[in-house]
mmCIF file of C-alpha atoms (C1' of nucleotides) in Angstrom:
data_model
loop_
_atom_site.group_PDB
_atom_site.id
_atom_site.type_symbol
_atom_site.label_atom_id
_atom_site.label_comp_id
_atom_site.label_asym_id
_atom_site.label_seq_id
_atom_site.Cartn_x
_atom_site.Cartn_y
_atom_site.Cartn_z
ATOM 1 C CA MET A 266 24.059 -16.452 -6.029
ATOM 2 C CA GLY A 267 24.493 -16.614 -9.655
ATOM 3 C CA ALA A 268 24.420 -14.066 -12.140
ATOM 4 C CA THR A 269 22.553 -11.319 -10.544
ATOM 5 C CA GLY A 270 22.019 -7.925 -11.515
ATOM 6 C CA VAL A 271 19.095 -6.590 -13.550
ATOM 7 C CA ARG A 272 20.199 -6.788 -17.157
ATOM 8 C CA LYS A 273 21.682 -3.406 -17.941
ATOM 9 C CA ALA A 274 20.743 -1.199 -21.072
ATOM 10 C CA ARG A 275 20.800 -3.910 -23.484
ATOM 11 C CA THR A 276 19.947 -0.946 -26.157
ATOM 12 C CA SER A 277 23.112 0.041 -27.542
ATOM 13 C CA VAL A 278 24.263 3.457 -26.292
ATOM 14 C CA ARG A 279 21.299 4.961 -24.450
ATOM 15 C CA ALA A 280 21.843 8.953 -24.991
ATOM 16 C CA ASN A 281 22.784 10.808 -21.773
ATOM 17 C CA VAL A 282 19.325 12.539 -22.248
ATOM 18 C CA ARG A 283 16.611 9.803 -21.863
ATOM 19 C CA ARG A 284 14.276 9.573 -24.898
ATOM 20 C CA VAL A 285 10.587 9.264 -23.429
ATOM 21 C CA PRO A 286 9.352 5.810 -24.022
ATOM 22 C CA GLY A 287 12.652 4.657 -21.975
ATOM 23 C CA PRO A 288 10.771 3.462 -18.759
ATOM 24 C CA CYS A 289 13.652 4.053 -16.271
ATOM 25 C CA ALA A 290 17.318 3.364 -15.553
ATOM 26 C CA HIS A 291 17.053 0.344 -13.349
ATOM 27 C CA TRP A 292 15.395 -1.890 -15.796
ATOM 28 C CA ASP A 293 13.971 -1.996 -19.476
ATOM 29 C CA ASP A 294 10.447 -2.928 -20.760
ATOM 30 C CA GLN A 295 11.378 -6.578 -20.674
ATOM 31 C CA ASP A 296 12.578 -6.759 -17.028
ATOM 32 C CA ALA A 297 9.711 -4.806 -15.834
ATOM 33 C CA ASP A 298 7.737 -7.373 -17.483
ATOM 34 C CA PHE A 299 9.396 -10.127 -15.405
ATOM 35 C CA ILE A 300 8.912 -7.957 -12.235
ATOM 36 C CA ARG A 301 5.461 -7.957 -12.697
ATOM 37 C CA GLU A 302 5.291 -11.453 -13.152
ATOM 38 C CA VAL A 303 6.717 -12.194 -9.888
ATOM 39 C CA LEU A 304 4.724 -9.342 -8.343
ATOM 40 C CA ASP A 305 1.473 -10.840 -9.642
ATOM 41 C CA LEU A 306 2.456 -14.233 -8.109
ATOM 42 C CA VAL A 307 3.645 -12.894 -4.922
ATOM 43 C CA GLY A 308 1.363 -10.074 -4.367
ATOM 44 C CA ASP A 309 -1.632 -11.974 -4.569
ATOM 45 C CA LYS A 310 -3.740 -12.467 -1.179
ATOM 46 C CA TRP A 311 -2.282 -15.773 -0.059
ATOM 47 C CA SER A 312 1.042 -16.819 -1.757
ATOM 48 C CA VAL A 313 3.268 -15.270 0.874
ATOM 49 C CA LEU A 314 1.596 -16.488 3.752
ATOM 50 C CA ILE A 315 2.052 -20.035 2.232
ATOM 51 C CA ILE A 316 5.565 -19.587 1.510
ATOM 52 C CA GLY A 317 6.123 -18.191 5.234
ATOM 53 C CA THR A 318 4.413 -21.232 6.402
ATOM 54 C CA LEU A 319 6.340 -23.614 4.257
ATOM 55 C CA ALA A 320 9.492 -21.973 5.417
ATOM 56 C CA ASP A 321 9.130 -24.156 8.462
ATOM 57 C CA GLY A 322 9.162 -27.373 6.857
ATOM 58 C CA PRO A 323 6.954 -29.859 4.595
ATOM 59 C CA THR A 324 3.530 -29.245 5.638
ATOM 60 C CA ARG A 325 0.340 -31.025 4.890
ATOM 61 C CA TYR A 326 -2.665 -29.554 3.115
ATOM 62 C CA SER A 327 -4.679 -29.657 5.930
ATOM 63 C CA ASP A 328 -1.983 -28.335 8.438
ATOM 64 C CA LEU A 329 -1.684 -25.543 5.512
ATOM 65 C CA ALA A 330 -5.210 -24.458 5.809
ATOM 66 C CA ASP A 331 -5.217 -24.498 9.826
ATOM 67 C CA ALA A 332 -2.142 -22.374 9.815
ATOM 68 C CA ILE A 333 -3.693 -19.944 7.782
ATOM 69 C CA PRO A 334 -6.867 -18.876 9.182
ATOM 70 C CA GLY A 335 -9.164 -17.415 6.721
ATOM 71 C CA ILE A 336 -8.038 -19.176 3.664
ATOM 72 C CA SER A 337 -10.509 -21.190 1.827
ATOM 73 C CA GLN A 338 -9.937 -24.755 0.208
ATOM 74 C CA ARG A 339 -10.416 -23.124 -3.071
ATOM 75 C CA MET A 340 -7.678 -20.545 -2.719
ATOM 76 C CA LEU A 341 -5.299 -22.899 -0.864
ATOM 77 C CA THR A 342 -5.233 -25.171 -3.845
ATOM 78 C CA LEU A 343 -5.362 -22.748 -6.529
ATOM 79 C CA THR A 344 -2.601 -20.855 -4.950
ATOM 80 C CA LEU A 345 -0.389 -23.804 -4.150
ATOM 81 C CA LYS A 346 -0.932 -25.007 -7.832
ATOM 82 C CA GLN A 347 0.404 -21.455 -9.039
ATOM 83 C CA LEU A 348 3.182 -21.761 -6.454
ATOM 84 C CA ARG A 349 3.922 -25.411 -7.856
ATOM 85 C CA ARG A 350 3.789 -24.205 -11.507
ATOM 86 C CA THR A 351 6.169 -21.505 -10.766
ATOM 87 C CA GLY A 352 8.648 -23.692 -9.318
ATOM 88 C CA LEU A 353 8.328 -22.398 -5.928
ATOM 89 C CA VAL A 354 6.970 -25.173 -3.968
ATOM 90 C CA ASP A 355 7.065 -29.194 -4.506
ATOM 91 C CA ARG A 356 4.199 -31.489 -3.755
ATOM 92 C CA THR A 357 4.560 -35.049 -2.538
ATOM 93 C CA ALA A 358 1.486 -37.582 -2.301
ATOM 94 C CA TYR A 359 2.151 -40.721 -0.009
ATOM 95 C CA PRO A 360 -0.249 -43.316 -1.411
ATOM 96 C CA GLU A 361 -1.489 -44.413 1.952
ATOM 97 C CA VAL A 362 -5.199 -44.475 3.012
ATOM 98 C CA PRO A 363 -6.266 -41.874 4.271
ATOM 99 C CA PRO A 364 -4.420 -39.937 1.943
ATOM 100 C CA ARG A 365 -1.418 -37.758 2.836
ATOM 101 C CA VAL A 366 0.096 -34.939 0.924
ATOM 102 C CA GLU A 367 2.968 -32.777 1.800
ATOM 103 C CA TYR A 368 4.027 -29.474 0.226
ATOM 104 C CA SER A 369 7.469 -27.962 0.744
ATOM 105 C CA LEU A 370 9.540 -24.814 -0.593
ATOM 106 C CA THR A 371 11.934 -25.683 -3.517
ATOM 107 C CA ASP A 372 15.072 -24.274 -3.393
ATOM 108 C CA LEU A 373 13.776 -21.486 -5.909
ATOM 109 C CA GLY A 374 10.852 -21.019 -3.383
ATOM 110 C CA THR A 375 13.577 -20.543 -0.602
ATOM 111 C CA SER A 376 15.631 -18.042 -2.484
ATOM 112 C CA LEU A 377 12.425 -16.094 -2.979
ATOM 113 C CA LEU A 378 11.678 -16.310 0.772
ATOM 114 C CA SER A 379 14.845 -14.336 1.627
ATOM 115 C CA ILE A 380 13.493 -11.442 -0.218
ATOM 116 C CA VAL A 381 10.262 -11.787 1.107
ATOM 117 C CA LEU A 382 11.774 -11.660 4.476
ATOM 118 C CA ALA A 383 13.658 -8.361 3.519
ATOM 119 C CA LEU A 384 10.424 -7.053 2.650
ATOM 120 C CA ALA A 385 8.802 -8.258 5.868
ATOM 121 C CA ALA A 386 11.554 -6.446 7.760
ATOM 122 C CA TRP A 387 10.968 -3.375 5.777
ATOM 123 C CA SER A 388 7.496 -3.366 6.461
ATOM 124 C CA ALA A 389 7.901 -4.007 10.263
ATOM 125 C CA ASP A 390 10.659 -1.362 10.297
ATOM 126 C CA ARG A 391 8.406 1.284 8.425
ATOM 127 C CA HIS A 392 5.443 0.430 9.506
ATOM 128 C CA ALA A 393 4.961 3.292 12.184
ATOM 129 C CA GLU A 394 6.325 5.962 9.691
ATOM 130 C CA ILE A 395 3.973 4.880 7.172
ATOM 131 C CA ARG A 396 1.193 4.998 9.799
ATOM 132 C CA ARG A 397 1.902 8.661 10.427
ATOM 133 C CA HIS A 398 2.194 9.642 6.643
ATOM 134 C CA GLN A 399 -1.374 8.023 6.146
ATOM 135 C CA ALA A 400 -2.917 9.941 8.988
ATOM 136 C CA ALA A 401 -1.420 13.166 7.850
ATOM 137 C CA PHE A 402 -2.337 12.716 4.425
ATOM 138 C CA ASP A 403 -5.800 11.589 5.310
ATOM 139 C CA ALA A 404 -6.029 14.717 7.755
ATOM 140 C CA ALA A 405 -4.695 17.110 5.155
ATOM 141 C CA THR A 406 -7.086 15.694 2.409
ATOM 142 C CA ALA A 407 -10.574 15.262 3.889
ATOM 143 C CA PRO A 408 -10.769 17.851 6.133
ATOM 144 C CA ALA A 409 -13.704 19.363 4.482
ATOM 145 C CA GLY A 410 -17.178 17.912 5.385
ATOM 146 C CA SER A 411 -18.129 17.159 9.172
ATOM 147 C CA MET B 199 19.187 1.421 9.231
ATOM 148 C CA GLY B 200 17.012 1.350 12.266
ATOM 149 C CA ALA B 201 15.703 -1.478 14.342
ATOM 150 C CA THR B 202 15.254 -4.160 11.755
ATOM 151 C CA GLY B 203 14.178 -7.578 11.848
ATOM 152 C CA VAL B 204 10.857 -8.848 12.009
ATOM 153 C CA ARG B 205 9.397 -8.878 15.482
ATOM 154 C CA LYS B 206 10.510 -12.285 17.027
ATOM 155 C CA ALA B 207 7.944 -14.634 18.856
ATOM 156 C CA ARG B 208 6.228 -12.323 21.068
ATOM 157 C CA THR B 209 4.349 -15.205 22.150
ATOM 158 C CA SER B 210 6.016 -16.441 25.209
ATOM 159 C CA VAL B 211 7.749 -19.673 24.460
ATOM 160 C CA ARG B 212 6.613 -20.971 21.445
ATOM 161 C CA ALA B 213 6.515 -24.997 22.067
ATOM 162 C CA ASN B 214 9.332 -26.788 20.156
ATOM 163 C CA VAL B 215 6.318 -28.418 18.248
ATOM 164 C CA ARG B 216 4.116 -25.847 16.505
ATOM 165 C CA ARG B 217 0.723 -25.522 17.617
ATOM 166 C CA VAL B 218 -1.512 -25.258 14.807
ATOM 167 C CA PRO B 219 -2.733 -21.810 14.853
ATOM 168 C CA GLY B 220 0.551 -20.276 14.643
ATOM 169 C CA PRO B 221 1.113 -18.852 11.201
ATOM 170 C CA CYS B 222 4.816 -19.369 10.931
ATOM 171 C CA ALA B 223 8.154 -19.005 12.312
ATOM 172 C CA HIS B 224 9.003 -15.960 10.515
ATOM 173 C CA TRP B 225 6.609 -13.651 11.249
ATOM 174 C CA ASP B 226 3.149 -13.490 13.413
ATOM 175 C CA ASP B 227 -0.540 -12.697 12.494
ATOM 176 C CA GLN B 228 0.399 -8.948 12.990
ATOM 177 C CA ASP B 229 3.506 -9.053 10.943
ATOM 178 C CA ALA B 230 1.596 -10.897 8.488
ATOM 179 C CA ASP B 231 -0.813 -7.776 7.885
ATOM 180 C CA PHE B 232 2.025 -5.167 7.611
ATOM 181 C CA ILE B 233 3.344 -7.610 4.700
ATOM 182 C CA ARG B 234 0.258 -7.624 3.000
ATOM 183 C CA GLU B 235 -0.412 -3.905 3.172
ATOM 184 C CA VAL B 236 2.804 -3.650 1.606
ATOM 185 C CA LEU B 237 2.076 -6.198 -0.794
ATOM 186 C CA ASP B 238 -1.099 -4.528 -1.654
ATOM 187 C CA LEU B 239 0.523 -1.244 -2.027
ATOM 188 C CA VAL B 240 3.447 -2.597 -4.461
ATOM 189 C CA GLY B 241 1.787 -5.748 -5.908
ATOM 190 C CA ASP B 242 -0.762 -3.579 -7.912
ATOM 191 C CA LYS B 243 -0.178 -3.127 -11.589
ATOM 192 C CA TRP B 244 1.659 0.155 -11.613
ATOM 193 C CA SER B 245 2.972 1.220 -8.424
ATOM 194 C CA VAL B 246 6.661 -0.432 -9.165
ATOM 195 C CA LEU B 247 6.689 1.009 -12.332
ATOM 196 C CA ILE B 248 6.267 4.432 -11.266
ATOM 197 C CA ILE B 249 8.777 4.055 -8.424
ATOM 198 C CA GLY B 250 11.200 2.769 -10.813
ATOM 199 C CA THR B 251 10.377 5.723 -13.130
ATOM 200 C CA LEU B 252 10.816 8.237 -10.164
ATOM 201 C CA ALA B 253 14.080 6.578 -9.392
ATOM 202 C CA ASP B 254 15.682 8.626 -12.154
ATOM 203 C CA GLY B 255 14.753 12.007 -10.178
ATOM 204 C CA PRO B 256 11.843 14.143 -10.123
ATOM 205 C CA THR B 257 9.476 13.697 -12.986
ATOM 206 C CA ARG B 258 6.397 15.459 -14.356
ATOM 207 C CA TYR B 259 3.098 14.095 -14.283
ATOM 208 C CA SER B 260 3.053 13.932 -18.290
ATOM 209 C CA ASP B 261 6.562 12.735 -18.396
ATOM 210 C CA LEU B 262 5.236 9.883 -16.170
ATOM 211 C CA ALA B 263 2.276 8.945 -18.588
ATOM 212 C CA ASP B 264 5.084 8.942 -21.387
ATOM 213 C CA ALA B 265 7.339 6.849 -19.438
ATOM 214 C CA ILE B 266 4.765 4.153 -18.700
ATOM 215 C CA PRO B 267 3.310 3.246 -21.908
ATOM 216 C CA GLY B 268 -0.183 1.623 -21.408
ATOM 217 C CA ILE B 269 -1.098 3.416 -18.293
ATOM 218 C CA SER B 270 -4.382 5.508 -18.067
ATOM 219 C CA GLN B 271 -4.719 8.999 -16.618
ATOM 220 C CA ARG B 272 -6.896 7.472 -13.944
ATOM 221 C CA MET B 273 -4.552 4.754 -12.887
ATOM 222 C CA LEU B 274 -1.838 7.196 -12.965
ATOM 223 C CA THR B 275 -3.466 9.550 -10.870
ATOM 224 C CA LEU B 276 -4.813 7.019 -8.340
ATOM 225 C CA THR B 277 -1.590 5.270 -7.882
ATOM 226 C CA LEU B 278 0.470 8.452 -7.177
ATOM 227 C CA LYS B 279 -2.113 9.315 -4.886
ATOM 228 C CA GLN B 280 -1.672 6.026 -3.095
ATOM 229 C CA LEU B 281 2.001 6.194 -3.194
ATOM 230 C CA ARG B 282 1.537 9.606 -1.750
ATOM 231 C CA ARG B 283 -0.491 8.776 1.063
ATOM 232 C CA THR B 284 1.771 5.956 2.103
ATOM 233 C CA GLY B 285 4.940 8.619 2.132
ATOM 234 C CA LEU B 286 6.889 6.926 -0.423
ATOM 235 C CA VAL B 287 6.413 9.805 -3.210
ATOM 236 C CA ASP B 288 6.038 13.400 -2.814
ATOM 237 C CA ARG B 289 4.413 16.158 -5.141
ATOM 238 C CA THR B 290 5.575 19.598 -5.928
ATOM 239 C CA ALA B 291 3.273 21.900 -7.572
ATOM 240 C CA TYR B 292 4.596 25.075 -9.388
ATOM 241 C CA PRO B 293 1.922 27.911 -9.471
ATOM 242 C CA GLU B 294 2.949 28.653 -12.985
ATOM 243 C CA VAL B 295 1.049 28.870 -16.171
ATOM 244 C CA PRO B 296 0.692 26.575 -17.600
ATOM 245 C CA PRO B 297 0.726 24.265 -14.459
ATOM 246 C CA ARG B 298 3.657 22.224 -13.588
ATOM 247 C CA VAL B 299 3.596 19.432 -10.945
ATOM 248 C CA GLU B 300 6.794 17.133 -10.210
ATOM 249 C CA TYR B 301 6.623 13.826 -8.303
ATOM 250 C CA SER B 302 9.740 12.522 -6.709
ATOM 251 C CA LEU B 303 10.575 9.633 -4.333
ATOM 252 C CA THR B 304 10.692 10.238 -0.609
ATOM 253 C CA ASP B 305 13.477 8.744 1.444
ATOM 254 C CA LEU B 306 11.188 6.216 2.268
ATOM 255 C CA GLY B 307 10.319 5.232 -1.132
ATOM 256 C CA THR B 308 14.182 5.277 -1.924
ATOM 257 C CA SER B 309 14.322 2.650 0.951
ATOM 258 C CA LEU B 310 11.625 0.742 -0.479
ATOM 259 C CA LEU B 311 13.252 1.027 -4.151
ATOM 260 C CA SER B 312 16.347 -0.947 -2.921
ATOM 261 C CA ILE B 313 14.280 -4.008 -1.971
ATOM 262 C CA VAL B 314 12.417 -3.866 -5.114
ATOM 263 C CA LEU B 315 15.797 -3.507 -6.893
ATOM 264 C CA ALA B 316 16.490 -7.028 -5.242
ATOM 265 C CA LEU B 317 13.090 -8.240 -6.266
ATOM 266 C CA ALA B 318 14.024 -7.025 -9.928
ATOM 267 C CA ALA B 319 17.497 -8.887 -9.705
ATOM 268 C CA TRP B 320 15.849 -12.271 -8.498
ATOM 269 C CA SER B 321 13.188 -12.109 -11.334
ATOM 270 C CA ALA B 322 15.880 -11.544 -13.897
ATOM 271 C CA ASP B 323 18.232 -13.995 -12.451
ATOM 272 C CA ARG B 324 15.496 -16.765 -11.966
ATOM 273 C CA HIS B 325 13.251 -16.047 -15.090
ATOM 274 C CA ALA B 326 14.626 -18.882 -17.392
ATOM 275 C CA GLU B 327 14.595 -21.344 -14.705
ATOM 276 C CA ILE B 328 10.983 -20.313 -13.785
ATOM 277 C CA ARG B 329 9.767 -20.373 -17.502
ATOM 278 C CA ARG B 330 11.175 -23.935 -17.673
ATOM 279 C CA HIS B 331 9.255 -25.079 -14.551
ATOM 280 C CA GLN B 332 6.073 -23.533 -16.282
ATOM 281 C CA ALA B 333 6.583 -25.386 -19.472
ATOM 282 C CA ALA B 334 7.137 -28.651 -17.478
ATOM 283 C CA PHE B 335 4.274 -28.248 -15.320
ATOM 284 C CA ASP B 336 1.903 -27.337 -18.117
ATOM 285 C CA ALA B 337 3.020 -30.366 -20.205
ATOM 286 C CA ALA B 338 2.419 -32.667 -17.267
ATOM 287 C CA THR B 339 -0.740 -31.250 -16.632
ATOM 288 C CA ALA B 340 -2.455 -30.812 -19.915
ATOM 289 C CA PRO B 341 -1.077 -33.752 -21.716
ATOM 290 C CA ALA B 342 -4.776 -34.998 -22.216
ATOM 291 C CA GLY B 343 -6.916 -33.659 -24.675
ATOM 292 C CA SER B 344 -5.736 -33.181 -28.503
ATOM 293 C "C1'" DC C 236 -1.388 20.683 -18.265
ATOM 294 C "C1'" DG C 237 -2.846 18.001 -14.612
ATOM 295 C "C1'" DG C 238 -6.156 16.178 -13.105
ATOM 296 C "C1'" DT C 239 -11.410 14.538 -11.615
ATOM 297 C "C1'" DA C 240 -16.025 11.942 -12.639
ATOM 298 C "C1'" DT C 241 -18.757 8.326 -14.508
ATOM 299 C "C1'" DC C 242 -19.602 3.891 -16.394
ATOM 300 C "C1'" DC C 243 -18.590 -0.870 -17.569
ATOM 301 C "C1'" DA C 244 -15.925 -5.287 -17.966
ATOM 302 C "C1'" DC C 245 -13.513 -8.751 -16.003
ATOM 303 C "C1'" DA C 246 -10.387 -11.275 -12.931
ATOM 304 C "C1'" DG C 247 -9.799 -12.614 -8.136
ATOM 305 C "C1'" DT C 248 -11.894 -14.224 -4.259
ATOM 306 C "C1'" DG C 249 -15.357 -16.652 -0.932
ATOM 307 C "C1'" DA C 250 -19.285 -19.787 0.321
ATOM 308 C "C1'" DT C 251 -21.063 -24.179 -0.516
ATOM 309 C "C1'" DA C 252 -21.564 -28.468 -2.226
ATOM 310 C "C1'" DC C 253 -19.826 -32.600 -4.166
ATOM 311 C "C1'" DT C 254 -15.936 -36.378 -5.398
ATOM 312 C "C1'" DG C 255 -12.011 -40.137 -5.344
ATOM 313 C "C1'" DC D 189 -8.075 -36.303 3.790
ATOM 314 C "C1'" DA D 190 -7.305 -33.748 -0.026
ATOM 315 C "C1'" DG D 191 -9.189 -31.850 -3.473
ATOM 316 C "C1'" DT D 192 -12.815 -30.277 -7.828
ATOM 317 C "C1'" DA D 193 -17.002 -27.551 -9.131
ATOM 318 C "C1'" DT D 194 -20.440 -23.923 -9.520
ATOM 319 C "C1'" DC D 195 -22.169 -19.394 -8.263
ATOM 320 C "C1'" DA D 196 -22.286 -15.119 -6.912
ATOM 321 C "C1'" DC D 197 -19.802 -10.764 -5.232
ATOM 322 C "C1'" DT D 198 -16.569 -7.222 -5.580
ATOM 323 C "C1'" DG D 199 -12.503 -4.404 -6.233
ATOM 324 C "C1'" DT D 200 -9.304 -3.129 -9.773
ATOM 325 C "C1'" DG D 201 -8.441 -1.013 -13.827
ATOM 326 C "C1'" DG D 202 -9.621 0.659 -18.901
ATOM 327 C "C1'" DA D 203 -12.578 4.185 -21.344
ATOM 328 C "C1'" DT D 204 -14.229 8.203 -22.228
ATOM 329 C "C1'" DA D 205 -15.699 12.932 -21.182
ATOM 330 C "C1'" DC D 206 -15.326 16.712 -18.700
ATOM 331 C "C1'" DC D 207 -13.125 20.695 -15.232
ATOM 332 C "C1'" DG D 208 -9.555 24.381 -12.917
#
DNA sequence: CGGTATCCACAGTGATACTG
DNA sequence: CAGTATCACTGTGGATACCG
């Protein structure tokens, strides 16, 4: 991997006592924006599903639609375009008739996939614990009323 | 870490040729739902910022509001509640006057933080590359018109 | 101080129909 | 087959005002 690590405190000597408008020790405002961008990209309803599907190899438009039940043509097209714009997926159109178009993960997309996989592992691992917390919280919060 | 790894192909022997309604090799529909839940949680506008700020240690409500410029009281309260419900943050109210309330990351929250940090590192690392792709894509897409 | 309640605007998404 | 166009709906989030 290349130069990893969130850029550290670029702003001179951050005093030992944090002055308020400094967001947190892990990233500065600038980094926070990058994270938000990636989160906006990946946090939408379909991106991760598409990336996961493409991880199996190049896939045709209609196969993607089949592999991801519930997605509309509109959202499939829109999300793919978004993903392409970010450089996460590639599009290859074969000038045949009937037309055939294949989408595939770029290296960038593959590198993101590994993080998504880590998140997936975390989700699966902690899912039960989360459910318990939710149940406990809901029980403690809404015990009023019938 | 406990039993990590996204649960693998529970559905008998998945034929070597993927039959369409199987989403992808990395997770099944069920896992996909878990991921979506976590993504919904973390993909919203403020959760990650709050988690990052709380990573520095227990923080008061008003300090959070100061540390995260632009957040409204409504969203701060709402997001904290959501985070609490999921078991990612703890709330401690001190029965003083004036009232004092501190929020802190739970172990669960801390474990998620490490993944978020990985994502942050990825963002910072690939940011320039992404920007290039976006610029190239936009140039190739909208060259028509003036 | 640490919230809650109400109203409103808008971006994201789905359904449907049409096109190259 | 692989999209695009249009419309309508809904959830998310901002502004503001009020409460314990």
